[in-house]
Coordinates of C-alpha atoms in Angstrom, one line a residue:
M24 CA -17.2 39.6 -37.7
K25 CA -18.2 36.7 -35.6
G26 CA -16.1 34.3 -37.6
L27 CA -13.1 36.6 -37.3
A28 CA -13.6 37.0 -33.6
M29 CA -13.7 33.2 -33.2
K30 CA -10.5 32.8 -35.3
R31 CA -8.7 35.4 -33.1
A32 CA -10.0 33.6 -29.9
G33 CA -8.6 30.3 -31.4
I34 CA -5.2 31.9 -32.1
L35 CA -5.1 33.4 -28.6
L36 CA -6.0 30.0 -27.1
C37 CA -3.2 28.3 -29.1
K38 CA -0.7 30.9 -27.9
V39 CA -1.8 30.4 -24.3
V40 CA -1.4 26.6 -24.6
L41 CA 1.9 27.0 -26.3
F42 CA 3.1 29.4 -23.6
L43 CA 1.9 27.2 -20.7
G44 CA 3.5 24.1 -22.5
I45 CA 6.9 26.0 -22.8
L46 CA 6.5 27.3 -19.2
G47 CA 5.9 23.7 -17.9
F48 CA 8.8 22.3 -19.9
L49 CA 11.1 24.9 -18.4
F50 CA 9.8 24.3 -14.9
L51 CA 10.5 20.5 -15.2
H52 CA 13.9 21.0 -16.6
I53 CA 14.9 23.5 -14.1
Q54 CA 13.5 21.2 -11.4
Q55 CA 15.4 18.2 -12.7
R56 CA 18.6 20.2 -12.4
L57 CA 17.9 21.6 -8.9
K58 CA 17.0 18.3 -7.1
L59 CA 19.8 16.3 -5.6
N60 CA 21.2 13.2 -7.4
M61 CA 21.2 10.4 -4.7
G62 CA 23.2 8.0 -6.8
H63 CA 22.8 4.3 -6.2
R64 CA 20.9 5.2 -3.0
G65 CA 18.0 6.3 -5.0
T66 CA 18.4 8.3 -8.3
D67 CA 20.1 5.5 -10.2
N68 CA 17.6 2.9 -9.1
I69 CA 14.6 5.0 -9.8
T70 CA 15.6 6.7 -13.2
G71 CA 16.9 3.4 -14.5
F72 CA 13.6 1.7 -13.8
Y73 CA 11.9 4.0 -16.2
E74 CA 14.3 3.1 -19.0
E75 CA 13.1 -0.6 -18.9
K76 CA 10.9 -1.7 -21.7
E77 CA 7.3 -1.8 -20.6
N78 CA 6.1 -5.1 -19.2
S79 CA 9.6 -6.7 -19.4
V80 CA 10.1 -7.2 -15.8
E81 CA 8.7 -10.5 -14.3
V82 CA 10.2 -10.2 -10.8
L83 CA 10.3 -6.8 -8.9
F84 CA 12.1 -6.3 -5.7
V85 CA 11.1 -3.5 -3.4
G86 CA 12.4 -2.2 -0.2
A87 CA 15.4 -0.4 1.4
S88 CA 19.2 -0.8 0.7
T89 CA 19.3 -4.2 2.3
M90 CA 17.1 -5.2 -0.7
F91 CA 19.3 -3.9 -3.4
C92 CA 22.4 -5.2 -1.7
T93 CA 20.9 -8.7 -1.4
M94 CA 19.2 -9.4 -4.6
D95 CA 21.3 -9.1 -7.8
P96 CA 19.2 -9.2 -10.9
L97 CA 22.2 -9.9 -13.1
V98 CA 22.9 -13.1 -11.1
L99 CA 19.2 -14.1 -11.4
Y100 CA 19.4 -13.5 -15.2
E101 CA 22.8 -15.0 -15.9
D102 CA 22.1 -18.2 -13.9
Y103 CA 18.3 -18.6 -14.2
G104 CA 17.1 -16.4 -17.0
I105 CA 14.9 -14.3 -14.7
A106 CA 14.2 -10.7 -15.7
S107 CA 14.1 -8.7 -12.4
Y108 CA 14.8 -5.2 -11.1
D109 CA 15.5 -3.8 -7.7
F110 CA 13.2 -0.8 -7.3
G111 CA 14.0 0.7 -4.0
S112 CA 15.9 3.3 -2.1
S113 CA 18.2 3.7 1.0
A114 CA 16.4 3.7 4.3
Q115 CA 13.1 3.4 2.6
P116 CA 10.1 3.8 5.0
F117 CA 7.6 1.0 4.8
E118 CA 4.9 3.4 3.6
L119 CA 7.0 4.4 0.6
S120 CA 7.6 0.7 -0.4
Y121 CA 3.9 0.6 -1.1
L122 CA 4.0 3.8 -3.3
F123 CA 6.9 2.1 -5.2
M124 CA 4.8 -0.9 -5.8
Q125 CA 2.0 1.3 -7.0
E126 CA 4.4 3.3 -9.3
A127 CA 5.9 0.1 -10.8
L128 CA 2.6 -1.5 -11.7
K129 CA 2.0 1.5 -14.1
Y130 CA 4.8 0.3 -16.3
Q131 CA 5.3 -3.3 -15.5
K132 CA 3.2 -6.4 -14.9
P133 CA 5.5 -8.5 -12.7
K134 CA 4.5 -12.1 -11.8
V135 CA 6.3 -11.8 -8.4
I136 CA 7.2 -9.0 -6.1
G137 CA 9.8 -9.7 -3.4
L138 CA 9.5 -7.5 -0.5
E139 CA 12.5 -6.8 2.0
V140 CA 11.0 -6.3 5.4
I141 CA 13.6 -4.5 7.4
S142 CA 11.5 -1.3 7.7
I143 CA 8.2 -3.0 8.8
F144 CA 9.0 -2.2 12.5
N145 CA 9.7 1.4 11.9
E146 CA 7.1 4.0 12.0
F147 CA 7.3 6.7 9.4
D148 CA 9.1 9.9 10.6
A149 CA 8.1 13.0 8.5
N150 CA 11.1 14.8 10.0
D151 CA 13.7 12.4 8.9
A152 CA 14.6 14.0 5.5
D153 CA 17.2 11.5 4.1
P154 CA 15.1 8.5 3.6
L155 CA 12.5 10.8 1.8
N156 CA 15.1 12.4 -0.3
Y157 CA 16.4 9.0 -1.4
G158 CA 13.2 7.6 -2.3
I159 CA 10.6 10.4 -3.2
T160 CA 12.6 13.1 -5.1
D161 CA 13.1 11.1 -8.4
L162 CA 9.6 9.7 -8.6
P163 CA 7.8 11.7 -11.2
F164 CA 4.7 13.6 -10.4
S165 CA 1.6 11.4 -10.5
M166 CA -1.9 11.0 -8.7
E167 CA -0.5 8.0 -6.8
K168 CA 2.5 10.1 -5.7
A169 CA 0.2 13.0 -4.6
V170 CA -2.3 10.7 -2.7
G171 CA 0.5 8.8 -1.2
L172 CA 2.3 11.9 0.1
A173 CA -1.0 13.4 1.4
D174 CA -1.5 10.3 3.3
M175 CA 2.1 10.0 4.6
F176 CA 2.1 13.7 5.6
R177 CA -1.5 13.9 6.8
N178 CA -0.4 16.0 9.7
D179 CA 2.1 18.2 7.8
K180 CA 0.7 19.1 4.4
G181 CA 3.4 21.8 3.7
T182 CA 6.3 19.3 4.0
G183 CA 4.4 16.9 1.9
L184 CA 4.0 19.5 -0.8
S185 CA 7.7 20.1 -0.8
Y186 CA 8.3 16.5 -1.6
L187 CA 5.6 16.4 -4.2
I188 CA 7.1 19.3 -6.1
P189 CA 10.9 19.2 -5.5
M190 CA 11.2 22.7 -6.8
V191 CA 9.7 23.9 -3.6
Q192 CA 12.4 22.0 -1.5
Y193 CA 15.4 22.7 -3.6
K194 CA 14.7 26.2 -4.9
D195 CA 17.9 27.5 -3.2
R196 CA 20.2 24.9 -4.5
W197 CA 21.2 26.7 -7.6
K198 CA 24.3 28.1 -5.8
E199 CA 25.6 24.6 -5.2
L200 CA 25.2 23.3 -8.7
T201 CA 28.1 21.5 -10.5
R202 CA 28.6 20.1 -13.9
E203 CA 27.4 16.7 -12.6
D204 CA 23.9 18.2 -12.1
F205 CA 23.7 18.8 -15.9
I206 CA 24.4 15.2 -16.9
N207 CA 21.3 13.3 -17.6
P208 CA 20.9 10.0 -15.6
A209 CA 21.9 7.0 -17.7
V210 CA 20.4 3.5 -17.9
N211 CA 21.1 1.6 -14.6
Y212 CA 23.1 -1.4 -15.8
T213 CA 23.0 -3.1 -12.5
K214 CA 19.2 -3.2 -12.7
G215 CA 19.2 -1.3 -9.2
A216 CA 21.5 -3.6 -7.4
Y217 CA 24.6 -2.3 -5.5
T218 CA 27.0 -5.1 -5.0
P219 CA 30.5 -3.6 -4.5
D220 CA 33.7 -5.5 -4.1
L221 CA 34.1 -4.2 -0.4
I222 CA 34.6 -6.3 2.7
S223 CA 33.8 -5.3 6.2
G224 CA 36.8 -4.6 8.3
V225 CA 36.0 -7.1 11.0
P226 CA 33.8 -10.1 11.1
L227 CA 30.2 -9.5 11.8
D228 CA 28.9 -10.5 15.3
F229 CA 25.5 -11.9 15.2
S230 CA 25.5 -13.2 18.7
S231 CA 22.5 -10.9 19.8
Y232 CA 20.2 -12.4 17.3
Y233 CA 18.8 -15.0 19.9
E234 CA 18.4 -12.5 22.7
E235 CA 14.7 -12.8 22.2
E236 CA 12.6 -9.7 22.7
T237 CA 8.8 -9.3 21.9
F238 CA 8.3 -7.0 18.8
T239 CA 5.0 -5.6 17.6
I240 CA 4.6 -4.3 14.1
P241 CA 3.0 -0.8 14.2
E242 CA -0.8 -0.6 13.3
R243 CA 0.0 1.8 10.6
N244 CA 2.5 -0.6 8.9
L245 CA 0.0 -3.5 9.3
E246 CA -2.5 -1.3 7.4
I247 CA 0.1 -0.6 4.7
F248 CA 0.9 -4.2 4.5
Q249 CA -2.8 -5.1 3.9
R250 CA -2.9 -2.5 1.0
M251 CA 0.2 -4.2 -0.5
V252 CA -1.4 -7.6 -0.3
T253 CA -4.6 -6.4 -1.8
L254 CA -2.6 -4.6 -4.6
C255 CA -0.8 -7.9 -5.4
E256 CA -4.1 -9.8 -5.3
E257 CA -5.8 -7.4 -7.6
N258 CA -3.1 -7.6 -10.2
N259 CA -2.5 -11.5 -9.9
I260 CA 1.0 -10.9 -8.4
E261 CA 2.7 -13.4 -6.0
L262 CA 4.0 -11.6 -3.0
V263 CA 7.3 -13.0 -1.4
L264 CA 8.7 -11.6 1.9
F265 CA 12.4 -11.9 2.7
K266 CA 14.9 -10.6 5.2
S267 CA 18.6 -10.0 4.5
P268 CA 20.9 -11.0 7.3
S269 CA 21.9 -7.9 9.3
V270 CA 23.3 -7.2 12.8
G271 CA 20.5 -5.7 14.9
W272 CA 17.7 -7.8 13.6
N273 CA 16.4 -10.1 16.4
I274 CA 14.6 -13.5 16.3
G275 CA 11.6 -11.8 17.9
Q276 CA 11.3 -9.8 14.8
T277 CA 11.7 -12.8 12.6
K278 CA 8.8 -14.5 14.6
A279 CA 6.6 -11.5 14.2
V280 CA 7.0 -11.3 10.4
A281 CA 6.7 -15.1 10.1
S282 CA 3.5 -15.0 12.0
L283 CA 2.2 -12.2 9.7
A284 CA 3.1 -14.1 6.6
D285 CA 1.3 -17.2 7.9
Q286 CA -1.8 -15.1 8.5
Y287 CA -1.9 -14.1 4.9
G288 CA -0.6 -17.5 3.5
L289 CA 2.7 -15.8 2.2
P290 CA 6.1 -17.3 1.9
F291 CA 8.9 -15.7 4.1
I292 CA 12.5 -16.3 3.5
E293 CA 14.8 -15.3 6.5
Y294 CA 18.4 -15.3 5.3
Y295 CA 20.0 -15.3 8.7
S296 CA 18.7 -18.8 9.3
L297 CA 20.1 -19.8 5.9
M298 CA 23.7 -18.4 6.4
G299 CA 25.2 -21.8 7.2
E300 CA 23.4 -23.6 4.4
L301 CA 24.4 -21.0 1.8
G302 CA 28.0 -20.6 3.1
I303 CA 27.6 -17.0 3.9
D304 CA 30.8 -15.9 5.7
V305 CA 30.7 -13.2 8.4
A306 CA 34.2 -12.3 7.6
T307 CA 34.1 -12.0 3.8
D308 CA 30.6 -11.7 2.6
F309 CA 29.4 -8.3 4.1
R310 CA 30.6 -4.7 3.4
D311 CA 29.2 -3.5 6.8
N312 CA 26.8 -4.5 9.5
T313 CA 23.7 -4.2 7.4
H314 CA 24.7 -4.9 3.8
L315 CA 26.0 -7.9 1.9
N316 CA 28.8 -7.4 -0.5
R317 CA 29.2 -8.9 -4.1
Y318 CA 30.1 -12.2 -2.7
G319 CA 27.3 -12.6 -0.2
S320 CA 24.7 -11.2 -2.5
K321 CA 25.7 -13.8 -5.1
K322 CA 24.9 -16.5 -2.6
T323 CA 21.3 -15.1 -1.6
S324 CA 20.6 -14.3 -5.2
D325 CA 21.4 -17.8 -6.2
H326 CA 19.1 -19.1 -3.5
M327 CA 16.2 -16.7 -4.6
G328 CA 16.8 -17.8 -8.2
Q329 CA 16.3 -21.5 -7.3
Y330 CA 13.3 -20.7 -5.2
L331 CA 11.6 -18.5 -7.8
T332 CA 12.1 -20.9 -10.7
K333 CA 10.9 -23.9 -8.5
Q334 CA 7.8 -22.1 -7.2
Y335 CA 6.6 -19.9 -10.2
N336 CA 6.1 -20.2 -13.8
L337 CA 8.8 -17.7 -15.0
T338 CA 10.2 -17.1 -18.5
D339 CA 13.8 -18.0 -19.2
Y340 CA 14.8 -14.9 -21.1
R341 CA 18.1 -16.2 -22.0
A342 CA 16.5 -18.6 -24.6
M343 CA 15.1 -15.7 -26.6
D344 CA 16.4 -15.0 -30.0
S345 CA 16.7 -11.3 -29.7
E346 CA 19.1 -9.5 -27.3
N347 CA 17.4 -7.8 -24.3
S348 CA 18.5 -5.1 -21.8
W349 CA 19.6 -7.9 -19.3
D350 CA 22.0 -9.2 -22.0
V351 CA 23.4 -5.7 -22.4
A352 CA 23.6 -5.2 -18.7
L353 CA 25.8 -8.2 -18.3
Q354 CA 28.1 -6.9 -21.0
K355 CA 28.2 -3.6 -19.1
R356 CA 28.9 -5.4 -15.8
E357 CA 32.0 -6.9 -17.3
H358 CA 33.0 -3.4 -18.6
D359 CA 32.4 -1.9 -15.1
R360 CA 34.5 -4.6 -13.3
T361 CA 37.3 -4.1 -15.7
N362 CA 37.4 -0.5 -14.7
E363 CA 37.0 -1.4 -11.1
K364 CA 40.0 -3.9 -11.3
M365 CA 42.2 -1.2 -12.5
S366 CA 41.7 1.0 -9.3
R367 CA 42.6 -2.1 -7.1
T368 CA 45.7 -3.0 -9.0
N369 CA 49.1 -1.8 -7.6
S370 CA 51.9 -3.5 -9.6
L371 CA 53.1 -1.9 -12.8
P372 CA 53.4 -5.2 -14.9
D373 CA 49.9 -6.2 -13.6
Y374 CA 48.5 -2.8 -14.4
M375 CA 49.8 -2.8 -17.9
S376 CA 48.2 -6.1 -18.6
I377 CA 44.7 -5.1 -17.7
I378 CA 44.5 -1.6 -19.3
P379 CA 41.3 -1.6 -21.6
Y380 CA 42.5 0.5 -24.5
E381 CA 39.4 0.0 -26.5
G382 CA 36.8 2.5 -25.5
H383 CA 39.3 4.3 -23.2
T384 CA 41.7 7.1 -23.3
V385 CA 45.0 6.4 -21.6
V386 CA 47.5 9.0 -20.6
F387 CA 51.1 8.2 -19.8
S388 CA 53.4 10.8 -18.2
V389 CA 57.1 10.1 -17.5
T390 CA 58.9 12.4 -15.0
G391 CA 62.3 12.6 -13.5
D392 CA 65.0 10.0 -13.4
V393 CA 63.7 6.8 -14.9
S394 CA 66.9 5.1 -15.6
N395 CA 65.8 2.1 -13.4
M396 CA 63.0 1.4 -15.7
E397 CA 64.7 2.4 -19.0
E398 CA 63.8 -0.8 -20.8
F399 CA 60.1 -0.5 -20.0
V400 CA 60.0 3.1 -21.1
R401 CA 61.6 2.3 -24.4
N402 CA 59.1 -0.6 -24.9
L403 CA 56.3 1.7 -24.2
A404 CA 57.4 4.2 -26.7
D405 CA 58.0 1.5 -29.4
A406 CA 54.4 0.2 -28.8
F407 CA 53.0 3.5 -30.0
G408 CA 55.6 4.5 -32.5
L409 CA 57.2 7.3 -30.3
D410 CA 60.7 8.5 -29.8
G411 CA 62.1 6.5 -26.9
E412 CA 64.9 8.9 -26.2
K413 CA 62.6 11.7 -25.8
L414 CA 60.3 9.9 -23.6
L415 CA 63.2 8.9 -21.3
Q416 CA 63.9 12.6 -20.8
G417 CA 60.3 13.3 -19.5
A418 CA 57.3 13.6 -21.7
S419 CA 53.5 12.8 -21.8
F420 CA 51.3 11.3 -24.5
A421 CA 47.5 10.2 -24.8
V422 CA 46.3 7.1 -26.4
K423 CA 42.6 6.7 -27.5
D424 CA 41.3 3.3 -28.5
G425 CA 44.8 2.1 -28.7
Q426 CA 46.2 4.8 -31.0
C427 CA 48.3 7.8 -29.9
I428 CA 46.3 11.0 -30.4
S429 CA 48.6 13.6 -28.9
G430 CA 52.2 12.8 -30.1
L431 CA 54.9 13.1 -27.6
I432 CA 54.6 16.3 -25.4
G433 CA 58.1 17.1 -23.9
P434 CA 59.0 19.9 -21.5
E435 CA 59.9 22.2 -24.5
D436 CA 56.6 21.7 -26.3
G437 CA 53.3 23.4 -25.8
S438 CA 50.5 21.9 -23.8
W439 CA 48.0 19.5 -25.4
R440 CA 44.3 19.7 -24.6
W441 CA 41.5 17.2 -25.1
E442 CA 37.8 17.4 -24.4
Q443 CA 34.8 15.1 -24.1
G444 CA 31.5 16.2 -22.8
F445 CA 32.2 18.2 -19.5
D446 CA 35.6 16.5 -19.1
T447 CA 38.9 18.1 -20.0
L448 CA 42.4 16.8 -20.2
R449 CA 45.6 18.9 -20.6
L450 CA 49.1 17.4 -21.0
T451 CA 52.6 19.0 -20.7
G452 CA 55.9 17.4 -20.6
Y453 CA 55.8 17.0 -16.8
S454 CA 52.1 16.8 -15.8
I455 CA 48.6 15.6 -16.4
T456 CA 45.7 17.9 -15.6
Y457 CA 42.2 16.4 -15.5
N458 CA 39.3 18.8 -15.0
R459 CA 41.8 21.3 -13.7
E460 CA 43.3 18.9 -11.1
V461 CA 47.0 18.4 -11.6
H462 CA 48.3 14.9 -11.2
E463 CA 52.1 14.6 -10.4
L464 CA 52.1 11.5 -8.6
V465 CA 55.7 10.5 -8.5
D466 CA 58.9 12.5 -8.9
D467 CA 60.9 9.9 -10.7
G468 CA 58.6 7.3 -12.6
L469 CA 55.5 7.0 -14.6
T470 CA 51.9 8.3 -14.0
I471 CA 49.0 6.6 -15.8
L472 CA 45.6 8.1 -16.1
V473 CA 42.6 6.1 -17.5
Y474 CA 39.3 7.6 -18.8
D475 CA 36.3 5.7 -20.0
N476 CA 35.1 7.2 -23.4
D477 CA 31.9 5.1 -23.5
W478 CA 30.6 6.0 -20.1
E479 CA 32.5 9.5 -20.1
Q480 CA 33.8 9.0 -16.7
F481 CA 37.2 8.9 -14.9
V482 CA 38.4 5.5 -14.1
D483 CA 41.8 5.8 -12.2
V484 CA 45.1 7.6 -11.9
V485 CA 48.2 5.9 -10.5
G486 CA 51.8 6.7 -10.2
F487 CA 54.6 4.2 -10.3
D488 CA 58.0 5.1 -8.8
A489 CA 61.0 4.0 -10.9
Y490 CA 62.6 2.4 -7.9
D491 CA 59.5 0.7 -6.6
P492 CA 57.1 -0.1 -9.4
A493 CA 55.3 -2.8 -7.5
H494 CA 53.5 -0.4 -5.2
G495 CA 51.3 2.1 -7.1
V496 CA 50.6 5.6 -5.6
R497 CA 47.2 7.1 -5.9
P498 CA 45.9 10.5 -4.8
E499 CA 44.7 10.7 -1.2
T500 CA 40.9 10.9 -0.9

């Protein structure tokens, strides 16, 4: 009887463990869907970090958005062979940068950590939700996160708990869920960087930089900085401080950070003072007052690459026989920039010359009077083996990987439907409908929609008027 009782107890225990396991899985899955996706401002950088191969990152950059708009890991890899990652979040409080360092060292053993110091003068504000949502939400539960949040929210334990367990904070967000919330985050092919092809509307004015004030680093941040230094020393990591050029930063702040760096024997690279040497242009190299764009970050990244390779014994991963994730990321960058170029091209001849048929679905819809572009329409039909006369009368067709998959859909034909993942496409003889949004961009002319099959995302839709094909028309946003 005793043996039977023990067997039953064992079965009951297994059932309890299985139940708790299923309950835990469901809890984590539901929580993942409810929490906000912060995009490149947090989620992409953080979830992408966990996709990296363990102990493959030799240089780790930490900090706020000025960090991931200043250091481009793909420039560092392509030009210097450095395997780096931008592990940060927008408006990141200085205390959170320390938690990010702790978290990173559980998965990577970097030789160098580069810390962007813009937030070192700001005291942590527990009531400012945005910086916390950007940086904390996507960090997985861990003892370091629990201890860090308890320390950060030492005067407000309830709020700290809501960031430790996002379900508490986002429990009511189920009413707002969209299809994007059910798409699992992908690998971050920028390695955490955000370097758009955007240019600030007016040249930046740095004239206030030399209006010297006296700045004092808050005692709490000095304590956090000491922890950072100790963490790096304990793990044999070189700590490098740097500051991106940004309007609002003052020479007094530079002197205070430089003094702190001297106190600890650390390097400090202040990029405002290097703008002239690096050729950083206030009119073309920034996307706003605080962030460099693609062109500016290329210059600062090149400088950092030269500095790192000169000062530290880093591996040139370009020389390896096997392909690594940075090689793949470079390929994806070219893919991404091809897509980006399309959304910035307005002339029909130019647009047709850059359409990336491989890996894409391209839809053409001819509407109205196109006699002024008759030759072009006939050539388009011939290229895909379609009836030119029918296309001239108004029709639509879809091309996938360079092959027509829909046939020619005219006004008298039924509609044609295509699905991929959560995306749907419907064609009639006079319109394109993508995810229930109808695109009829020109009355007389050609509308083209491009969809990326590999990344399962919309790329561009543009209309070309038959009488003005040099100026593309896009939906107002």
